[in-house]
Amino acid sequence: MKRILPLFLALAMVLSLSIPALAVTSAEAQASAELLHNLNLFRGVGNKADGSVDFDLDRAPTRAEAVTMLVRLLGAESEATARSWSTPFTDVPDWAKPYVGYAYSKGLTKGVGGNLFGSAEQVTAAQYLTFLLRALGYQDGTDFAWNTPWLLTDKLGITDGEYGSQSRFLRGDAAVVSENALFAEKKGGGQTLLEALAASGAIQDSTVVIWDYGSMVFEKDFASFLFYPVAGSPATFQSFKLDKVTVNGLGCKTLQVTNPKDVAAYLASIGHESGGFGYVEVTYDQAAALAAADQTYTDTSGNTYPLLGFTFTYTATQEDGTTVTGTFTDYYYIDTRD
């Protein structure tokens, strides 16, 4: 399961057996929306009082809005709005006609019967996941059933068992699964949606570098992570430095290596052959951090765990020397049951 952090980082959960999953929070939805927005693949509904983008993540989108999100995710908005499209639907508002027309012409969406698209109806999880799977080249009726698409999206890493026939589906959900879809392979394999977007030039104007990471070690009071660029990232940076790390607000000690040559040398010195762009070791007081937790995660069996929230403040240096700073938080829970 992948998730992307605002502006520069994508985190893939490569976890030890004691940390089996990432908790899905409203912060994840915000992070997904911000990343997609900075890739020019997602828009808000306006600006908040502080000037930040209002993504309206707690509202259920209509089918017309959902198809618009899909077309933007595919980097096809310019193509969609550049021409008129013919559809059999009589209930599509003028603003949505280019998006519904494009999606209909590409076989990405269908109506609800009787020459109706159902534009004003709230989109369901099944409908939006079906849109995504069709966009990746999968066919309902052959590769998956339209009313249970999560069976396939779970396998592809787009979802992780959180959706079913009774699931409420909000704009925040659309942002998260759309982000995850960037890393899913298109049918036939060999290329992810993100790589396809990069190859087509759809995100060439973005200044976002997407990073992936693997959790190399996760033990009591200690964690280490290896960072590396995701294939398809549209821009490049020469270094990534963590300026501060805390766990649930408590300070940590860190050892980090911030460029590929030094990372390879350091990992070789501790017996690892794999390389990467950046590497960090974090030493912290796990018991104190768990005691300070202000968020919890409840699994499908009803077990509740305090979350370890790792907050990283970073400075990223672009190839031209420009620096960008930011902060992100990622959450883990520890299952200590036998």
Coordinates of C-alpha atoms in Angstrom, one line a residue:
M1 CA 0.0 0.0 0.0
K2 CA 1.5 3.3 -1.0
R3 CA 0.8 6.8 0.2
I4 CA 2.3 10.0 -0.9
L5 CA 3.2 12.9 1.3
P6 CA 2.7 16.6 0.4
L7 CA 5.1 18.0 -2.2
F8 CA 8.0 15.6 -2.2
L9 CA 7.6 12.2 -0.5
A10 CA 5.9 9.0 -1.2
L11 CA 5.9 6.4 1.5
A12 CA 5.5 2.7 0.7
M13 CA 4.8 0.6 3.7
V14 CA 7.5 -2.1 3.9
L15 CA 7.0 -3.2 7.5
S16 CA 8.2 -5.8 9.9
L17 CA 5.7 -8.4 11.2
S18 CA 5.2 -6.4 14.4
I19 CA 3.9 -3.4 12.4
P20 CA 1.4 -4.8 9.9
A21 CA -0.4 -1.8 8.5
L22 CA -0.6 2.0 8.1
A23 CA -3.6 3.7 9.8
V24 CA -5.7 5.6 7.4
T25 CA -6.4 9.1 8.8
S26 CA -7.8 12.4 7.6
A27 CA -4.2 13.5 7.5
E28 CA -3.6 10.9 4.8
A29 CA -6.4 12.2 2.7
Q30 CA -5.0 15.8 3.0
A31 CA -1.6 14.5 2.1
S32 CA -2.9 12.6 -0.9
A33 CA -4.9 15.7 -2.1
E34 CA -1.9 18.0 -1.8
L35 CA 0.4 15.6 -3.7
L36 CA -2.0 15.1 -6.5
H37 CA -2.7 18.9 -6.6
N38 CA 1.0 19.6 -6.9
L39 CA 1.2 17.1 -9.8
N40 CA -1.6 19.0 -11.4
L41 CA -3.9 16.0 -11.1
F42 CA -6.4 17.2 -8.5
R43 CA -8.1 20.5 -7.7
G44 CA -9.9 22.0 -4.7
V45 CA -13.1 23.9 -4.6
G46 CA -11.5 27.2 -3.7
N47 CA -9.3 28.7 -1.0
K48 CA -9.6 28.8 2.8
A49 CA -9.3 31.9 4.8
D50 CA -5.5 31.3 5.3
G51 CA -5.0 31.1 1.5
S52 CA -4.5 27.3 1.4
V53 CA -6.5 25.2 -1.0
D54 CA -9.8 23.9 0.2
F55 CA -10.1 20.3 -1.1
D56 CA -13.5 19.7 0.7
L57 CA -12.3 16.2 1.6
D58 CA -15.2 15.5 4.0
R59 CA -17.9 15.8 1.4
A60 CA -19.3 13.0 -0.8
P61 CA -18.7 13.8 -4.5
T62 CA -21.3 13.4 -7.2
R63 CA -20.9 11.1 -10.2
A64 CA -20.2 14.2 -12.3
E65 CA -17.5 15.4 -9.9
A66 CA -16.0 11.9 -9.7
V67 CA -15.6 11.6 -13.4
T68 CA -14.0 15.0 -13.5
M69 CA -11.5 13.9 -10.8
L70 CA -10.8 10.8 -12.9
V71 CA -10.1 12.8 -16.1
R72 CA -7.8 15.1 -14.2
L73 CA -6.0 12.2 -12.6
L74 CA -5.3 10.8 -16.1
G75 CA -3.8 14.1 -17.2
A76 CA -6.5 14.4 -19.8
E77 CA -8.2 17.6 -18.9
S78 CA -6.8 19.6 -21.8
E79 CA -7.9 17.0 -24.3
A80 CA -11.3 16.7 -22.7
T81 CA -12.0 20.4 -22.8
A82 CA -10.6 21.0 -26.2
R83 CA -13.5 19.6 -28.1
S84 CA -17.2 18.7 -27.9
W85 CA -18.2 15.1 -27.2
S86 CA -21.4 13.2 -28.0
T87 CA -23.1 11.1 -25.3
P88 CA -26.6 9.8 -24.9
F89 CA -27.0 11.5 -21.5
T90 CA -29.6 14.2 -20.9
D91 CA -28.7 15.1 -17.3
V92 CA -25.1 16.3 -17.5
P93 CA -24.5 20.0 -16.5
D94 CA -22.6 22.1 -19.0
W95 CA -19.5 22.3 -16.9
A96 CA -19.2 18.5 -16.7
K97 CA -20.0 17.7 -20.3
P98 CA -16.3 17.7 -21.5
Y99 CA -15.3 15.3 -18.7
V100 CA -18.3 13.0 -19.0
G101 CA -17.9 13.0 -22.7
Y102 CA -14.2 12.2 -22.7
A103 CA -14.7 9.4 -20.1
Y104 CA -17.7 7.9 -22.0
S105 CA -15.8 8.0 -25.3
K106 CA -12.9 6.1 -23.7
G107 CA -15.1 3.5 -22.1
L108 CA -14.3 4.6 -18.6
T109 CA -17.8 5.3 -17.5
K110 CA -21.4 4.4 -18.3
G111 CA -24.8 5.8 -17.5
V112 CA -27.3 4.6 -14.9
G113 CA -30.0 3.8 -17.5
G114 CA -32.7 5.6 -19.4
N115 CA -30.2 8.1 -21.1
L116 CA -29.2 9.3 -17.7
F117 CA -25.7 9.6 -16.3
G118 CA -26.8 10.1 -12.8
S119 CA -24.7 13.3 -12.6
A120 CA -26.2 14.6 -9.3
E121 CA -26.1 11.2 -7.5
Q122 CA -23.4 10.6 -5.0
V123 CA -20.7 8.3 -6.4
T124 CA -20.2 5.0 -4.5
A125 CA -16.9 3.3 -3.7
A126 CA -17.7 0.6 -6.2
Q127 CA -18.3 3.1 -9.0
Y128 CA -15.1 5.1 -8.4
L129 CA -12.9 2.1 -8.0
T130 CA -14.5 0.7 -11.3
F131 CA -13.6 4.0 -13.0
L132 CA -10.0 3.6 -11.8
L133 CA -9.7 0.0 -12.9
R134 CA -11.0 0.8 -16.4
A135 CA -8.5 3.6 -16.6
L136 CA -5.8 1.0 -15.8
G137 CA -7.0 -1.2 -18.7
Y138 CA -9.0 -3.7 -16.7
Q139 CA -12.5 -4.8 -17.9
D140 CA -15.5 -5.3 -15.7
G141 CA -17.1 -8.6 -16.4
T142 CA -13.7 -10.1 -17.4
D143 CA -11.1 -9.0 -14.9
F144 CA -13.4 -7.9 -12.1
A145 CA -17.1 -7.5 -11.1
W146 CA -18.3 -3.9 -11.2
N147 CA -20.1 -4.3 -7.9
T148 CA -17.1 -5.7 -6.0
P149 CA -14.1 -4.0 -7.6
W150 CA -12.3 -3.8 -4.3
L151 CA -11.4 -7.5 -4.7
L152 CA -9.0 -6.5 -7.5
T153 CA -8.0 -3.0 -6.2
D154 CA -7.0 -4.8 -2.9
K155 CA -4.7 -7.0 -4.9
L156 CA -3.3 -4.1 -6.9
G157 CA -2.5 -2.0 -3.7
I158 CA -5.0 0.7 -4.6
T159 CA -7.1 -0.3 -1.6
D160 CA -6.4 -2.4 1.5
G161 CA -9.7 -4.0 2.6
E162 CA -11.3 -0.8 3.8
Y163 CA -14.2 -0.7 1.2
G164 CA -17.3 -2.7 0.8
S165 CA -20.9 -2.3 -0.5
Q166 CA -21.9 -0.2 2.5
S167 CA -18.8 2.1 2.6
R168 CA -19.3 5.8 2.6
F169 CA -17.1 7.4 -0.1
L170 CA -15.9 11.0 0.3
R171 CA -13.6 13.3 -1.7
G172 CA -10.9 12.3 0.7
D173 CA -11.4 8.7 -0.2
A174 CA -11.1 9.6 -3.9
A175 CA -7.9 11.4 -3.2
V176 CA -6.3 8.5 -1.4
V177 CA -7.3 5.8 -3.8
S178 CA -6.3 8.0 -6.8
E179 CA -2.9 8.5 -5.3
N180 CA -2.5 4.8 -4.7
A181 CA -3.6 4.2 -8.3
L182 CA -0.5 6.1 -9.5
F183 CA 1.7 3.2 -8.3
A184 CA -0.5 0.4 -9.7
E185 CA 0.6 -1.3 -12.8
K186 CA -1.6 -0.9 -15.9
K187 CA -3.0 -4.2 -17.3
G188 CA -0.3 -6.1 -19.0
G189 CA 2.3 -5.0 -16.4
G190 CA 5.6 -3.2 -16.8
Q191 CA 4.3 0.4 -16.4
T192 CA 2.6 2.2 -13.6
L193 CA 0.0 4.9 -14.1
L194 CA 2.6 7.4 -12.8
E195 CA 5.2 6.2 -15.3
A196 CA 2.6 6.5 -18.1
L197 CA 1.8 10.0 -17.1
A198 CA 5.4 11.0 -17.1
A199 CA 6.0 9.3 -20.5
S200 CA 3.0 11.2 -22.0
G201 CA 4.3 14.6 -20.7
A202 CA 1.1 15.0 -18.6
I203 CA 3.1 16.0 -15.5
Q204 CA 6.2 17.4 -17.1
D205 CA 5.6 20.9 -15.7
S206 CA 5.4 19.6 -12.1
T207 CA 8.3 20.4 -9.7
V208 CA 7.3 17.5 -7.5
V209 CA 9.8 14.8 -6.7
I210 CA 8.1 11.7 -5.4
W211 CA 10.1 9.6 -2.9
D212 CA 9.6 6.1 -1.8
Y213 CA 11.1 4.4 1.2
G214 CA 11.6 1.1 2.8
S215 CA 11.6 0.4 6.5
M216 CA 14.9 -1.5 6.8
V217 CA 14.7 -2.1 10.6
F218 CA 11.9 -1.4 13.1
E219 CA 12.7 -2.5 16.6
K220 CA 12.0 -1.2 20.1
D221 CA 13.4 2.3 20.4
F222 CA 15.0 2.1 16.9
A223 CA 14.0 2.5 13.3
S224 CA 15.8 3.0 10.0
F225 CA 14.6 4.0 6.6
L226 CA 16.0 4.0 3.1
F227 CA 14.7 6.7 0.7
Y228 CA 14.8 6.5 -3.1
P229 CA 13.0 8.2 -6.0
V230 CA 9.9 6.6 -7.4
A231 CA 10.1 5.7 -11.1
G232 CA 8.2 8.3 -13.0
S233 CA 8.9 11.3 -10.7
P234 CA 8.9 14.3 -13.0
A235 CA 11.6 16.3 -11.3
T236 CA 14.9 15.6 -9.5
F237 CA 16.7 16.7 -6.4
Q238 CA 20.3 16.3 -5.4
S239 CA 19.8 15.8 -1.6
F240 CA 17.2 15.3 1.0
K241 CA 18.1 16.2 4.6
L242 CA 16.0 15.7 7.7
D243 CA 16.4 18.7 10.0
K244 CA 14.3 17.3 12.9
V245 CA 12.6 14.1 13.8
T246 CA 10.1 13.6 16.7
V247 CA 7.8 10.7 17.6
N248 CA 4.5 11.9 19.1
G249 CA 6.2 15.2 19.9
L250 CA 9.2 13.7 21.7
G251 CA 12.7 14.3 20.5
C252 CA 14.8 11.7 18.8
K253 CA 18.4 11.1 17.9
T254 CA 19.2 10.6 14.2
L255 CA 22.0 9.4 12.1
Q256 CA 21.5 10.1 8.4
V257 CA 23.2 10.0 5.1
T258 CA 21.9 12.4 2.4
N259 CA 23.3 11.5 -1.0
P260 CA 23.5 8.3 -3.0
K261 CA 27.3 7.8 -3.0
D262 CA 27.6 8.1 0.8
V263 CA 24.4 6.0 1.3
A264 CA 25.9 3.1 -0.7
A265 CA 29.2 3.3 1.2
Y266 CA 27.5 3.4 4.6
L267 CA 25.2 0.5 3.8
A268 CA 28.1 -1.5 2.6
S269 CA 29.9 -0.8 5.9
I270 CA 27.0 -2.3 7.9
G271 CA 26.6 -5.3 5.6
H272 CA 23.8 -4.2 3.2
E273 CA 24.3 -4.3 -0.5
S274 CA 21.3 -2.2 -1.5
G275 CA 21.7 1.5 -2.2
G276 CA 19.4 4.5 -2.2
F277 CA 19.2 8.3 -2.2
G278 CA 19.0 8.9 1.5
Y279 CA 19.2 6.9 4.7
V280 CA 18.2 7.7 8.3
E281 CA 18.4 5.9 11.6
V282 CA 16.1 7.1 14.4
T283 CA 16.6 6.3 18.1
Y284 CA 13.7 7.1 20.4
D285 CA 12.0 6.1 23.6
Q286 CA 9.2 3.9 22.4
A287 CA 7.4 3.5 25.7
A288 CA 7.3 7.3 26.3
A289 CA 6.2 7.8 22.7
L290 CA 3.3 5.3 23.1
A291 CA 2.3 7.0 26.4
A292 CA 2.2 10.4 24.6
A293 CA 0.1 9.1 21.7
D294 CA -2.9 11.3 20.9
Q295 CA -4.2 9.1 18.0
T296 CA -5.3 5.4 17.9
Y297 CA -6.0 2.8 15.3
T298 CA -8.7 0.1 15.6
D299 CA -8.3 -3.0 13.4
T300 CA -11.0 -5.1 11.8
S301 CA -11.1 -7.3 14.9
G302 CA -11.8 -4.4 17.2
N303 CA -8.3 -4.2 18.7
T304 CA -7.2 -0.6 19.4
Y305 CA -3.6 0.5 19.3
P306 CA -1.9 3.8 20.2
L307 CA -0.2 5.3 17.1
L308 CA 3.5 6.2 16.8
G309 CA 3.5 9.4 14.8
F310 CA 6.9 10.1 13.3
T311 CA 7.1 13.8 12.3
F312 CA 9.9 14.7 9.9
T313 CA 11.0 18.3 9.1
Y314 CA 13.1 18.3 6.0
T315 CA 15.1 20.4 3.5
A316 CA 15.3 19.2 -0.1
T317 CA 17.8 20.7 -2.5
Q318 CA 16.9 20.7 -6.2
E319 CA 19.4 20.2 -9.0
D320 CA 19.7 24.0 -9.5
G321 CA 20.5 24.6 -5.8
T322 CA 17.0 25.8 -4.9
T323 CA 15.9 24.5 -1.5
V324 CA 12.5 23.5 -0.3
T325 CA 11.5 22.9 3.3
G326 CA 8.5 21.1 4.8
T327 CA 7.1 18.8 7.4
F328 CA 5.3 15.5 7.2
T329 CA 4.0 12.9 9.7
D330 CA 3.6 9.2 9.2
Y331 CA 1.9 6.8 11.6
Y332 CA 2.5 3.2 12.7
Y333 CA 1.0 0.9 15.2
I334 CA 2.7 -2.0 16.9
D335 CA 0.8 -5.3 17.4
T336 CA 2.5 -7.0 20.4
R337 CA 0.0 -9.9 20.6
D338 CA 1.3 -13.5 20.2

